[in-house]
PDB file of C-alpha atoms in Angstrom:
ATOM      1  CA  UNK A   1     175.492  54.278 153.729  1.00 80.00           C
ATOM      2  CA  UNK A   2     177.181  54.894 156.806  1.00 88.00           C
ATOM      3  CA  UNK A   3     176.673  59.279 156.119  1.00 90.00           C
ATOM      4  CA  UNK A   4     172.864  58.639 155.821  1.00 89.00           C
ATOM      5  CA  UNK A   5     172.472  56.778 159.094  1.00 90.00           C
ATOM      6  CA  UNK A   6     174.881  59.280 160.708  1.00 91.00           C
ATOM      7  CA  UNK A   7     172.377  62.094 159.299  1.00 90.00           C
ATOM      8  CA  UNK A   8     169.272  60.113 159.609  1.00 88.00           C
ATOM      9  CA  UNK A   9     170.215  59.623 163.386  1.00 91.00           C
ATOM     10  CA  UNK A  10     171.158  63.209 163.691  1.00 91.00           C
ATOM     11  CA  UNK A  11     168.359  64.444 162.469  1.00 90.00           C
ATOM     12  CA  UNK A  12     165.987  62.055 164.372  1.00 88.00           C
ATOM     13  CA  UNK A  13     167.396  62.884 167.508  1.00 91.00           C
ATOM     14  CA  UNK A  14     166.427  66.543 166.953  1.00 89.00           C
ATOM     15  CA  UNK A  15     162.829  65.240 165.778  1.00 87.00           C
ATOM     16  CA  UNK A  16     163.310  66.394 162.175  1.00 88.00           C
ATOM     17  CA  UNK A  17     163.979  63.467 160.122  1.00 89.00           C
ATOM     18  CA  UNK A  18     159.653  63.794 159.348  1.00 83.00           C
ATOM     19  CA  UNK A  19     160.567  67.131 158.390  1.00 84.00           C
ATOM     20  CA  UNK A  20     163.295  66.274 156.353  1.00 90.00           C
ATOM     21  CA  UNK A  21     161.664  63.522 154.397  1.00 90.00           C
ATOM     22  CA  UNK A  22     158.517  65.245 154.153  1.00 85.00           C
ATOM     23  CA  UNK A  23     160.154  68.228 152.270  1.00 87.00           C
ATOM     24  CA  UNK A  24     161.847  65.251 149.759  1.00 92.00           C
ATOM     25  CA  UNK A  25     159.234  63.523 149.072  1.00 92.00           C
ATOM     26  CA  UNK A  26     157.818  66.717 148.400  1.00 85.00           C
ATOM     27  CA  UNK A  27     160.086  67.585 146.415  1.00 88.00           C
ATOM     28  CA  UNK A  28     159.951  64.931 144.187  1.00 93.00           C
ATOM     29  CA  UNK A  29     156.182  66.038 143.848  1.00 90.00           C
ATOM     30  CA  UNK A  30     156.389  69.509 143.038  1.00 86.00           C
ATOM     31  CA  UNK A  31     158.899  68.049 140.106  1.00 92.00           C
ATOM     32  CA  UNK A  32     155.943  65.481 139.118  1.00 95.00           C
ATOM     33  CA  UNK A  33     153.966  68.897 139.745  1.00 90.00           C
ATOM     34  CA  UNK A  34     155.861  70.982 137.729  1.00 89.00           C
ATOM     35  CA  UNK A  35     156.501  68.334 134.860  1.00 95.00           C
ATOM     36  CA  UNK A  36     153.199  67.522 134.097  1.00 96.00           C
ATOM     37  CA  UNK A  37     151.764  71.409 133.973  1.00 92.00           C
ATOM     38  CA  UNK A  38     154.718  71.674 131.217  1.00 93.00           C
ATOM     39  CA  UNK A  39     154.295  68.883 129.518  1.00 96.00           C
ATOM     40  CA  UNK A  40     149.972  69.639 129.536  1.00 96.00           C
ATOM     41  CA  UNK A  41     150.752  72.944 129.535  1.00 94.00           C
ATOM     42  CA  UNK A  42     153.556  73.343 126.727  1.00 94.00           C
ATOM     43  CA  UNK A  43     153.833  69.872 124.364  1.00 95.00           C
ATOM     44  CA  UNK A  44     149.696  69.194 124.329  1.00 96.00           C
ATOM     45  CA  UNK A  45     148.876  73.031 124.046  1.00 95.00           C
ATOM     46  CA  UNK A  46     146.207  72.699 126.978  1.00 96.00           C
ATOM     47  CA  UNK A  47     145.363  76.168 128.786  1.00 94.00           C
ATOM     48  CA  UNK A  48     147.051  76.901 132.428  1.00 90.00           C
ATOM     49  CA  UNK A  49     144.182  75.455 134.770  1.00 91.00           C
ATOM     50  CA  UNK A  50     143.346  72.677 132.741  1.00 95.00           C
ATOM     51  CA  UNK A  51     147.295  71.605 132.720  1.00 94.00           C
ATOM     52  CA  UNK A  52     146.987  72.530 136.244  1.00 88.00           C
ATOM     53  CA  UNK A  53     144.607  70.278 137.062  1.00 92.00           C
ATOM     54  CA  UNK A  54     146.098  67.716 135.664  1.00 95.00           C
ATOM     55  CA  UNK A  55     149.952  68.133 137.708  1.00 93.00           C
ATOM     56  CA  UNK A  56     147.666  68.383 140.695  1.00 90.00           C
ATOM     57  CA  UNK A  57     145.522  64.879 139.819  1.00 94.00           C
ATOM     58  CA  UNK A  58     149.920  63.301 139.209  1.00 96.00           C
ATOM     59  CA  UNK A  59     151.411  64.714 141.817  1.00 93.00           C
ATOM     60  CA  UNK A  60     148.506  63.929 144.317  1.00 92.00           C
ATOM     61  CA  UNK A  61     148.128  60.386 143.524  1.00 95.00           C
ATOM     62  CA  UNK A  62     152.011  60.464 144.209  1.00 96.00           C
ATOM     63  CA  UNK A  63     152.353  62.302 147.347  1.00 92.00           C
ATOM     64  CA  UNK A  64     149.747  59.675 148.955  1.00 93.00           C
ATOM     65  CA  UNK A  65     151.848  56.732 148.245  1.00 93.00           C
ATOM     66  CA  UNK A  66     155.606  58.520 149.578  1.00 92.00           C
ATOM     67  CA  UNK A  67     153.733  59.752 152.381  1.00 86.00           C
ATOM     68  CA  UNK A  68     152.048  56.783 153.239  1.00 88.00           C
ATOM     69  CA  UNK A  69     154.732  54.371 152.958  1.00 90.00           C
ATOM     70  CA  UNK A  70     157.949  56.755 153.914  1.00 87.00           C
ATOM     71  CA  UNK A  71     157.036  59.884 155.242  1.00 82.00           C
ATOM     72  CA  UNK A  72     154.033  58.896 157.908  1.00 79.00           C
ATOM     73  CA  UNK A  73     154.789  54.926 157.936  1.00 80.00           C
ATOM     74  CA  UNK A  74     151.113  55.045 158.295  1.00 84.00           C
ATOM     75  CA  UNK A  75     149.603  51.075 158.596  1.00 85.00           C
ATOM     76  CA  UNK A  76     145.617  50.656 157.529  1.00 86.00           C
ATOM     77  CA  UNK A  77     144.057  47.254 158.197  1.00 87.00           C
ATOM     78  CA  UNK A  78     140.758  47.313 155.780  1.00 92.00           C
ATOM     79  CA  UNK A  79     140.227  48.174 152.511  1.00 93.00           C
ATOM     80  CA  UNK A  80     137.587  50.680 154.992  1.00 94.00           C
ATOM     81  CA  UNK A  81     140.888  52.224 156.433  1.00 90.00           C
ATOM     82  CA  UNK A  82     142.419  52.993 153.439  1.00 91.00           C
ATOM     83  CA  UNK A  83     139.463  54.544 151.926  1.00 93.00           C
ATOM     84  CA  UNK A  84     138.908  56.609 154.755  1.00 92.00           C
ATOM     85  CA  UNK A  85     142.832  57.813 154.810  1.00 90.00           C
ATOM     86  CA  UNK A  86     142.508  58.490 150.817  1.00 93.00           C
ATOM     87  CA  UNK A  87     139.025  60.104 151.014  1.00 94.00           C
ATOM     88  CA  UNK A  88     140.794  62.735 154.183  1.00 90.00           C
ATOM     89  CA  UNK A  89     144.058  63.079 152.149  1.00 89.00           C
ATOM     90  CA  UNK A  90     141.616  63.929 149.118  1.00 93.00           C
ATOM     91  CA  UNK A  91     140.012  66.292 150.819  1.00 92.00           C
ATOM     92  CA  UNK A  92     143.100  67.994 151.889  1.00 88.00           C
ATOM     93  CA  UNK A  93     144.391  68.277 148.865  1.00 89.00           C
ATOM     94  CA  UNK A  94     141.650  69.903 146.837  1.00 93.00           C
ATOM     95  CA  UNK A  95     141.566  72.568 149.997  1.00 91.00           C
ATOM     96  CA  UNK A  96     145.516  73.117 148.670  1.00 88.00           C
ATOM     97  CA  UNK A  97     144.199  72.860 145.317  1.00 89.00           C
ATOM     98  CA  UNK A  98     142.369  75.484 145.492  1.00 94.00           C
ATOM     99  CA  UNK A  99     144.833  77.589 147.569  1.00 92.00           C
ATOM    100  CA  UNK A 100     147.038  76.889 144.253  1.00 89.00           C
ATOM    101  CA  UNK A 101     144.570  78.022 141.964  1.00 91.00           C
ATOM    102  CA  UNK A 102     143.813  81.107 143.141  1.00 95.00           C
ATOM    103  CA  UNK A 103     147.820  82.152 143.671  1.00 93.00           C
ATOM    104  CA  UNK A 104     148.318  80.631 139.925  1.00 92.00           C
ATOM    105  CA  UNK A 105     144.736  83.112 139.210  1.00 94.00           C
ATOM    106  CA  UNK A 106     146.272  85.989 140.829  1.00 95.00           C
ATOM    107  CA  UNK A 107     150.015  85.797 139.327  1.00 95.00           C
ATOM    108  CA  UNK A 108     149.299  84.575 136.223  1.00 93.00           C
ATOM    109  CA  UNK A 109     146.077  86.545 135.090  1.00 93.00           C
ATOM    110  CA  UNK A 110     146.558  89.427 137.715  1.00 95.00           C
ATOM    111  CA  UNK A 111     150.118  90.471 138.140  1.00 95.00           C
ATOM    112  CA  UNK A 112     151.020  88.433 134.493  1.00 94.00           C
ATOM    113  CA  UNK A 113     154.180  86.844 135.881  1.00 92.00           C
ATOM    114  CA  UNK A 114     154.953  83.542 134.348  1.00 89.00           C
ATOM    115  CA  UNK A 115     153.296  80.232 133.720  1.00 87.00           C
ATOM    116  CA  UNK A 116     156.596  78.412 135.436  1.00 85.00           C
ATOM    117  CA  UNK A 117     157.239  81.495 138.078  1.00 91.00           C
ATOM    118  CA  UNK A 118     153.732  81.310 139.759  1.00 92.00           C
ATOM    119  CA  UNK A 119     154.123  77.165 139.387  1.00 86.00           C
ATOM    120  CA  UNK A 120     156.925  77.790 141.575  1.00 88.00           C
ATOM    121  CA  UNK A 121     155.764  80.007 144.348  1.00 90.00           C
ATOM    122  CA  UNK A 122     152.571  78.296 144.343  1.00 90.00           C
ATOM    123  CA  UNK A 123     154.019  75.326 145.010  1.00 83.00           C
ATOM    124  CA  UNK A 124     156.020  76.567 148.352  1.00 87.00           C
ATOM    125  CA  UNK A 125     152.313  77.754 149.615  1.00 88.00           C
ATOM    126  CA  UNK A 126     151.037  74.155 148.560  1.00 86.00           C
ATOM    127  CA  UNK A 127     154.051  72.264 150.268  1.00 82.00           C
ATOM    128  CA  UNK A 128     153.490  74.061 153.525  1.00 85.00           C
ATOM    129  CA  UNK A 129     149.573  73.508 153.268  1.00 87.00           C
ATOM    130  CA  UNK A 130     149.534  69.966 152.677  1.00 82.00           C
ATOM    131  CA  UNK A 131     152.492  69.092 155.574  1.00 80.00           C
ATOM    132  CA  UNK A 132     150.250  70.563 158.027  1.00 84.00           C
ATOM    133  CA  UNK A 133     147.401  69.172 156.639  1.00 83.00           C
ATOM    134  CA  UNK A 134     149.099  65.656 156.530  1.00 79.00           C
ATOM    135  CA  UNK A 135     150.394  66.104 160.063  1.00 75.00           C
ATOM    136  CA  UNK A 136     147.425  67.046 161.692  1.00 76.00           C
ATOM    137  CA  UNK A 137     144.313  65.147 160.192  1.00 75.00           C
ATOM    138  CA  UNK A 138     145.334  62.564 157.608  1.00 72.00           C
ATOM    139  CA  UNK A 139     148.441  60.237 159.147  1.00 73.00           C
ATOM    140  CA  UNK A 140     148.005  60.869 162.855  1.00 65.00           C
ATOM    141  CA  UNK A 141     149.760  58.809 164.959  1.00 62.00           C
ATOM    142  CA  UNK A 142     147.508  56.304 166.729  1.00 52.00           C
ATOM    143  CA  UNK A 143     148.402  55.073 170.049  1.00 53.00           C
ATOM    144  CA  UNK A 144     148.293  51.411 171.258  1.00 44.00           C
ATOM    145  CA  UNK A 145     147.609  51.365 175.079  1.00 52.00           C
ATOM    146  CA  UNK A 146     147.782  48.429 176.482  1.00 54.00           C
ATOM    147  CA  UNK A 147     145.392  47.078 179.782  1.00 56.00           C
ATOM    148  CA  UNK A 148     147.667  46.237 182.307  1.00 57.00           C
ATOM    149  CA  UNK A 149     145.741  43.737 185.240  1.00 50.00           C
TER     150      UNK A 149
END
C-alpha cells in the first residue's frame, strides 16, 4: 500500500495521476472491448460490425461508470444531471464509434489485416479520442466560487 501512495503522490505532483488512471481504466475497457468482439465475433458466429457493435455498447456502458466514479470523480445532483452527463458521454462515444468503424472498415475489408489486429489499433485511436473527449466536454471540472462580503 505504501508503493501506491508513494506513486500515486508522485505522479499527482507531476499532474498525471488523471492520465495514469485514465489509460487503466481504459485499459480494462479495451479488454471488455476486445472480449466481447471475440466472444460475438468468434463463439456466436456474428459478422465483424455487428460483434463490433456490441464490444462498443459493453465497453461503453463500462467506461462511464470507471470514469465517473475514479477517473473524473465527477458528482451529479439530479437524476437531470446525470442524464445530461450520460446523454454528452453518449454522444462522444458514438463520434469514437464511428472513428472505430471506419479504421476496423479500412483494415479489415481494405488492407485485410486481422479481425483481432485492427481491434487493436483501433482501439489506441479510440482511447485517445474518448480521453480528450472526456476531458474536454463530458467531466469538466466545475468551479465553486464563493461571495465573499
Amino acid at each position: 500500500m505504501r508503493l501506491y501512495l508513494a506513486f500515486k503522490q508522485y505522479l499527482e505532483e507531476k499532474k498525471l495521476w488523471e492520465v495514469f488512471i485514465y489509460l487503466f481504466f481504459g485499459g480494462l475497457a479495451t479488454l471488455v472491448n476486445l472480449l466481447t468482439f471475440a466472444l460475438a465475433f468468434n463463439l456466436f458466429g456474428w459478422s465483424w460490425p455487428l460483434s463490433n457493435a456490441f464490444s462498443w455498447i459493453c465497453s461503453v456502458l463500462f467506461a462511464f461508470v470507471t470514469n465517473k466514479l475514479w477517473v473524473f470523480h465527477s458528482k451529479t445532483e439530479t437524476w437531470v444531471a446525470l442524464a445530461w452527463e450520460f446523454s454528452k458521454f453518449l454522444a462522444a462515444r458514438i463520434v469514437s464509434f464511428g472513428m472505430d468503424m471506419a479504421c476496423m472498415y479500412v483494415l479489415i475489408d481494405l488492407l485485410h489485416t486481422g479481425n483481432l489486429i485492427a481491434k487493436i489499433v483501433t482501439q489506441i485511436v479510440v482511447v485517445v479520442a474518448n480521453y480528450v473527449f472526456s476531458k474536454v466536454f463530458i467531466f469538466k471540472k466545475v468551479e465553486v466560487k464563493e461571495e465573499i462580503d
